[in-house]
Amino acid sequence: MPDFTRCVIDHSIHLHHRGYLGHQVSPSLPHSALAGLISDLLNNGMAVYEMGMASSAAENLIVQKMARTFGMKPGAGGLMTSGGSMANLTALLAARQIQSAGDPWTDGTCQNRYAVMVCDSSHYSIDRAVRIMGWGDSGLISVPYDDRYRMRADLLDALYDVARRRLWFHVDAAHGGALAFSQRHGKRLAGIDRADSVTIDFHKMLLVPGVTSALIYRKRQHGFRTFAQKADYLLTESNGAASPDSARQTLECTKLMMSIKVMAALKIHGESLFGANVDRLLDLTAHFADLIESRPNFELAIRPDCNIICFRIRRDEWDDQQTDKINRIIRRRLLEAGRYYIVQTMLKAAGQSDAKFFLRVTVANAMTTSEVLNRLLDEIEWIANDIHRG
């Protein structure tokens, strides 16, 4: 067993390493990780309350806490899910069930046309959910983005006429929803309390092991209409909106006891830790943007609004194709050296047809410092010079 454990550790990405600046996954709080061990050992399912009493109660408390944090009125509710993609799909299924003139669960969706208005730069899970539900290309009404990759809200009135009269307002706040815990940055989420449903991931900026997400409904009863299904061994006529059972709300049946991971963080550290972590990460990201802008050979895609930043190194003598190629090589050599883990992306500016390659950093690590970020830029510049010499 020690050999197996060492092998797994040696061949895994270490999120607590201060050079980890990759995907949107937070290093875990030790107490929340230990709560995950409790979950795995107890192995209680979550479909019915009698099988997961402690975790079901904890889940309800966390859902209510998030509803209040988002400013929703009494009567809000929801559930926890294994990831934001699952939460987004579940929210759209709820919207389909509630806003339909008929009953899609029994009658199907062939007689009705449904569509989702979504920004061109939205997370892929929205596109995937639309296609899982069988709505195809016509099920997506694309809203263009501006030069900061934000939805063009000024176009919504015109696009509204394309959509059906009855609308469901879903906010995919899987990443940015954490700002609700910040006294300084929470105002950026103004209006989120008016959403019919909201997705949030605790494993992105809130230091909880993944995958731990929640779907919050402005009206709790909406969640219990998502899956209008009978199963005598599990779902009964009496387990409607007053029931503590979660099986009617989610695709998952034997759901992990993910609620206790969040509860452990709240009980031991309090929600102030969430806000403090968000503030630190956003401050550090803004400082990293300053460092990039202070170096003449570096280019920012845009100033970051949150804790994700896209940039690249370029020189006047390089054309776009060379710039893309050299930054690809730089990322590969950074990974091979093992001191940093960063990712990559392709960005297409508003109104342009060609996408450009950028290095992508997510500042989500409490171990990362300004010095670490400065040395990252030094190393990128050194690699670029080495490529140029060779």
Coordinates of C-alpha atoms in Angstrom, one line a residue, residues 49-352:
Y49 CA -33.4 11.2 3.8
E50 CA -33.4 7.9 5.7
M51 CA -30.2 6.9 3.9
G52 CA -28.3 10.1 4.4
M53 CA -29.8 11.9 7.4
A54 CA -26.7 14.0 8.6
S55 CA -25.6 15.0 5.1
S56 CA -29.1 15.8 3.9
A57 CA -29.6 18.1 6.9
A58 CA -26.2 19.7 6.2
E59 CA -27.1 20.1 2.5
N60 CA -30.3 21.9 3.4
L61 CA -28.4 24.3 5.7
I62 CA -25.8 25.1 3.1
V63 CA -28.4 25.6 0.3
Q64 CA -30.3 28.0 2.6
K65 CA -27.1 29.8 3.5
M66 CA -26.2 30.3 -0.2
A67 CA -29.7 31.5 -1.0
R68 CA -29.3 34.2 1.7
T69 CA -25.8 35.0 0.6
F70 CA -27.2 35.7 -3.0
G71 CA -29.9 37.9 -1.4
M72 CA -32.8 35.7 -2.3
K73 CA -36.0 35.9 -0.3
P74 CA -37.5 33.2 2.0
G75 CA -38.8 30.3 -0.1
A76 CA -35.6 29.7 -2.0
G77 CA -34.1 26.3 -2.0
G78 CA -32.1 23.8 -4.0
L79 CA -29.6 21.0 -3.9
M80 CA -25.9 20.2 -4.1
T81 CA -24.6 18.5 -7.2
S82 CA -21.4 16.8 -8.4
G83 CA -20.1 19.8 -10.4
G84 CA -21.3 22.9 -12.1
S85 CA -22.0 21.1 -15.4
M86 CA -24.5 18.8 -13.6
A87 CA -26.1 21.9 -11.9
N88 CA -26.4 23.7 -15.2
L89 CA -28.1 20.8 -16.9
T90 CA -30.5 20.3 -14.0
A91 CA -31.4 24.0 -14.0
L92 CA -32.3 23.8 -17.7
L93 CA -34.3 20.7 -17.2
A94 CA -36.2 22.5 -14.4
A95 CA -36.8 25.5 -16.7
R96 CA -38.1 23.2 -19.5
Q97 CA -40.5 21.4 -17.1
I98 CA -41.8 24.6 -15.4
Q99 CA -42.0 27.0 -18.4
S100 CA -43.5 24.6 -20.9
A101 CA -47.2 24.9 -21.9
G102 CA -47.5 21.1 -21.7
D103 CA -45.7 18.4 -19.8
P104 CA -42.3 17.6 -21.5
W105 CA -41.8 14.7 -19.1
T106 CA -44.7 12.7 -20.4
D107 CA -45.4 14.4 -23.8
G108 CA -41.8 14.9 -25.0
T109 CA -40.5 18.1 -26.5
C110 CA -41.2 17.4 -30.2
Q111 CA -44.3 19.6 -30.3
N112 CA -42.5 22.6 -28.7
R113 CA -39.4 24.6 -29.7
Y114 CA -37.1 25.6 -26.9
A115 CA -34.0 27.7 -26.9
V116 CA -31.4 29.1 -24.5
M117 CA -30.1 32.7 -24.9
V118 CA -26.4 32.4 -24.0
C119 CA -23.2 34.4 -24.6
D120 CA -20.8 33.2 -27.3
S121 CA -18.1 32.9 -24.6
S122 CA -20.1 30.9 -22.1
H123 CA -18.9 27.7 -20.5
Y124 CA -19.2 24.6 -22.7
S125 CA -21.5 22.9 -20.3
I126 CA -24.4 25.1 -21.4
D127 CA -24.0 24.1 -25.0
R128 CA -23.6 20.5 -23.9
A129 CA -26.8 20.6 -21.8
V130 CA -28.8 22.0 -24.7
R131 CA -27.7 19.2 -27.0
I132 CA -28.3 16.5 -24.3
M133 CA -31.9 17.7 -24.2
G134 CA -32.1 17.3 -28.0
W135 CA -32.6 21.0 -29.0
G136 CA -29.7 21.1 -31.4
D137 CA -28.3 24.2 -33.0
S138 CA -31.6 25.9 -33.0
G139 CA -31.8 25.6 -29.3
L140 CA -29.0 28.1 -28.8
I141 CA -29.6 31.8 -29.4
S142 CA -26.1 33.3 -29.3
V143 CA -25.5 36.7 -27.7
P144 CA -22.2 38.3 -28.9
Y145 CA -19.6 39.5 -26.5
D146 CA -17.8 42.8 -26.3
D147 CA -14.0 43.6 -26.2
R148 CA -13.8 42.4 -22.6
Y149 CA -15.6 39.1 -23.4
R150 CA -18.7 40.2 -21.6
M151 CA -22.2 39.5 -22.9
R152 CA -23.6 42.3 -25.0
A153 CA -26.5 43.2 -22.7
D154 CA -27.5 46.0 -25.0
L155 CA -28.5 43.4 -27.6
L156 CA -30.8 41.5 -25.3
D157 CA -34.0 43.5 -26.1
A158 CA -33.7 42.6 -29.8
L159 CA -32.8 39.0 -29.1
Y160 CA -35.7 38.7 -26.7
D161 CA -38.1 38.9 -29.7
V162 CA -36.4 35.8 -31.1
A163 CA -37.0 33.9 -27.9
R164 CA -40.3 32.5 -26.6
R165 CA -42.4 34.8 -24.4
R166 CA -41.9 32.8 -21.2
L167 CA -38.2 32.9 -20.0
W168 CA -36.2 31.3 -17.3
F169 CA -33.2 33.4 -15.9
H170 CA -30.4 31.0 -15.0
V171 CA -27.0 32.4 -13.8
D172 CA -24.0 30.1 -14.2
A173 CA -22.0 31.5 -11.3
A174 CA -20.0 28.3 -10.9
H175 CA -16.8 30.4 -10.7
G176 CA -17.8 34.0 -9.9
G177 CA -20.5 33.1 -7.4
A178 CA -17.8 33.0 -4.7
L179 CA -17.6 36.8 -4.9
A180 CA -20.9 36.9 -2.9
F181 CA -18.8 36.2 0.2
S182 CA -16.6 39.3 -0.3
Q183 CA -17.6 42.6 1.2
R184 CA -15.5 44.4 -1.4
H185 CA -16.5 42.5 -4.5
G186 CA -20.0 41.1 -3.8
K187 CA -21.6 44.1 -5.4
R188 CA -20.5 42.8 -8.8
L189 CA -23.3 40.2 -8.4
A190 CA -26.0 42.8 -8.0
G191 CA -29.3 41.4 -9.4
I192 CA -28.4 37.7 -8.9
D193 CA -31.2 37.5 -6.4
R194 CA -33.7 37.9 -9.3
A195 CA -32.4 34.7 -11.0
D196 CA -34.7 31.7 -11.2
S197 CA -31.7 29.5 -10.6
V198 CA -28.0 29.9 -9.8
T199 CA -25.0 27.5 -10.1
I200 CA -22.0 27.8 -7.7
D201 CA -18.9 25.6 -7.3
F202 CA -17.3 25.4 -3.8
H203 CA -14.2 23.8 -5.3
K204 CA -13.1 26.8 -7.3
M205 CA -12.4 29.8 -5.0
L206 CA -13.8 28.5 -1.7
L207 CA -11.2 25.9 -0.8
V208 CA -13.5 22.9 -0.7
P209 CA -12.5 19.5 -2.4
G210 CA -14.1 18.8 -5.7
V211 CA -16.5 18.2 -7.0
T212 CA -18.8 20.1 -4.7
S213 CA -21.4 22.4 -6.3
A214 CA -24.9 23.7 -5.6
L215 CA -27.9 24.7 -7.6
I216 CA -30.1 27.3 -5.9
Y217 CA -33.7 28.0 -7.0
R218 CA -35.4 31.3 -6.2
K219 CA -38.5 29.2 -5.5
R220 CA -37.7 25.9 -3.8
Q221 CA -40.6 24.0 -5.2
H222 CA -39.3 24.4 -8.7
G223 CA -36.6 21.8 -8.0
F224 CA -39.1 19.1 -7.2
R225 CA -40.8 19.4 -10.6
T226 CA -37.7 18.8 -12.6
F227 CA -38.0 15.0 -12.7
A228 CA -41.8 14.1 -12.7
Q229 CA -41.1 10.4 -12.2
K230 CA -42.4 7.5 -10.2
A231 CA -40.4 4.7 -8.7
D232 CA -42.2 2.9 -5.9
Y233 CA -39.0 1.7 -4.2
L234 CA -37.6 5.2 -4.0
L235 CA -40.0 8.0 -5.1
T236 CA -43.5 8.1 -3.5
E237 CA -46.5 10.3 -4.1
S238 CA -45.8 12.1 -0.8
N239 CA -42.2 13.2 -1.4
G240 CA -43.0 16.5 -3.1
A241 CA -41.6 19.9 -2.2
A242 CA -42.1 19.3 1.6
S243 CA -39.9 16.2 1.4
P244 CA -36.2 16.1 2.6
D245 CA -35.5 13.5 -0.1
S246 CA -33.3 14.8 -3.0
A247 CA -33.8 12.1 -5.6
R248 CA -36.6 14.0 -7.4
Q249 CA -34.4 17.0 -7.8
T250 CA -31.3 15.5 -9.3
L251 CA -30.0 13.0 -11.8
E252 CA -27.8 11.5 -9.1
C253 CA -29.1 8.8 -6.8
T254 CA -26.2 7.5 -4.7
K255 CA -24.9 11.0 -4.3
L256 CA -21.7 11.6 -2.2
M257 CA -22.0 13.3 1.2
M258 CA -20.5 16.5 -0.3
S259 CA -22.3 18.8 2.0
I260 CA -20.2 17.9 5.0
K261 CA -17.1 19.1 3.2
V262 CA -18.6 22.6 3.0
M263 CA -20.0 22.3 6.6
A264 CA -16.6 21.5 7.9
A265 CA -15.1 24.6 6.4
L266 CA -17.9 26.8 7.8
K267 CA -17.9 25.3 11.3
I268 CA -14.1 25.4 11.8
H269 CA -13.2 28.6 9.9
G270 CA -16.4 30.5 9.4
E271 CA -17.6 32.1 6.1
S272 CA -15.2 35.1 6.7
L273 CA -12.4 32.8 5.4
F274 CA -14.3 32.5 2.0
G275 CA -14.5 36.2 1.7
A276 CA -10.8 36.7 2.7
N277 CA -9.7 34.1 0.2
V278 CA -11.6 35.7 -2.6
D279 CA -10.2 39.2 -1.8
R280 CA -6.6 37.9 -1.6
L281 CA -6.9 36.0 -4.9
L282 CA -8.4 39.0 -6.8
D283 CA -5.8 41.3 -5.3
L284 CA -3.0 39.0 -6.3
T285 CA -4.4 38.6 -9.8
A286 CA -4.6 42.4 -10.3
H287 CA -1.0 42.7 -9.1
F288 CA 0.0 40.0 -11.6
A289 CA -1.6 42.0 -14.4
D290 CA 0.4 45.0 -13.2
L291 CA 3.6 42.9 -13.4
I292 CA 2.7 41.8 -17.0
E293 CA 1.9 45.3 -18.1
S294 CA 5.2 46.6 -16.7
R295 CA 7.2 44.3 -19.0
P296 CA 7.5 45.6 -22.6
N297 CA 7.6 42.1 -24.2
F298 CA 4.4 40.8 -22.6
E299 CA 0.8 41.3 -23.7
L300 CA -2.4 41.0 -21.7
A301 CA -5.6 39.8 -23.4
I302 CA -7.6 42.0 -21.1
R303 CA -7.4 43.3 -17.5
P304 CA -8.8 40.5 -15.4
D305 CA -12.1 41.0 -13.6
C306 CA -11.7 38.0 -11.4
N307 CA -8.8 35.5 -10.8
I308 CA -8.2 34.3 -14.3
I309 CA -5.7 36.0 -16.5
C310 CA -4.6 35.4 -20.1
F311 CA -1.4 36.8 -21.5
R312 CA 1.5 36.0 -23.8
I313 CA 5.0 37.1 -24.7
R314 CA 5.6 38.6 -28.1
R315 CA 8.1 40.7 -29.9
D316 CA 7.8 43.1 -32.9
E317 CA 9.7 40.8 -35.2
W318 CA 7.3 37.9 -34.6
D319 CA 4.2 37.6 -36.6
D320 CA 1.0 36.1 -35.1
Q321 CA 1.9 32.5 -36.2
Q322 CA 5.4 32.8 -34.7
T323 CA 3.9 34.2 -31.5
D324 CA 1.5 31.4 -31.1
K325 CA 4.2 28.8 -31.8
I326 CA 6.7 30.2 -29.3
N327 CA 4.1 30.5 -26.5
R328 CA 3.1 26.9 -27.1
I329 CA 6.7 25.8 -26.7
I330 CA 7.1 28.0 -23.6
R331 CA 4.1 26.3 -21.9
R332 CA 5.4 22.8 -22.8
R333 CA 8.9 23.6 -21.4
L334 CA 7.4 25.1 -18.2
L335 CA 5.5 21.9 -17.6
E336 CA 8.6 19.8 -18.3
A337 CA 10.7 21.8 -15.8
G338 CA 8.1 21.1 -13.2
R339 CA 8.3 24.4 -11.3
Y340 CA 5.0 25.8 -12.7
Y341 CA 1.7 24.4 -14.0
I342 CA -0.2 26.8 -16.3
V343 CA -2.7 26.1 -19.0
Q344 CA -3.5 27.6 -22.4
T345 CA -6.4 28.9 -24.4
M346 CA -7.4 30.4 -27.8
L347 CA -9.1 33.8 -27.7
K348 CA -10.9 35.5 -30.6
A349 CA -11.4 39.2 -30.2
A350 CA -14.9 40.6 -30.8
G351 CA -15.5 41.0 -34.5
Q352 CA -12.4 39.1 -35.5

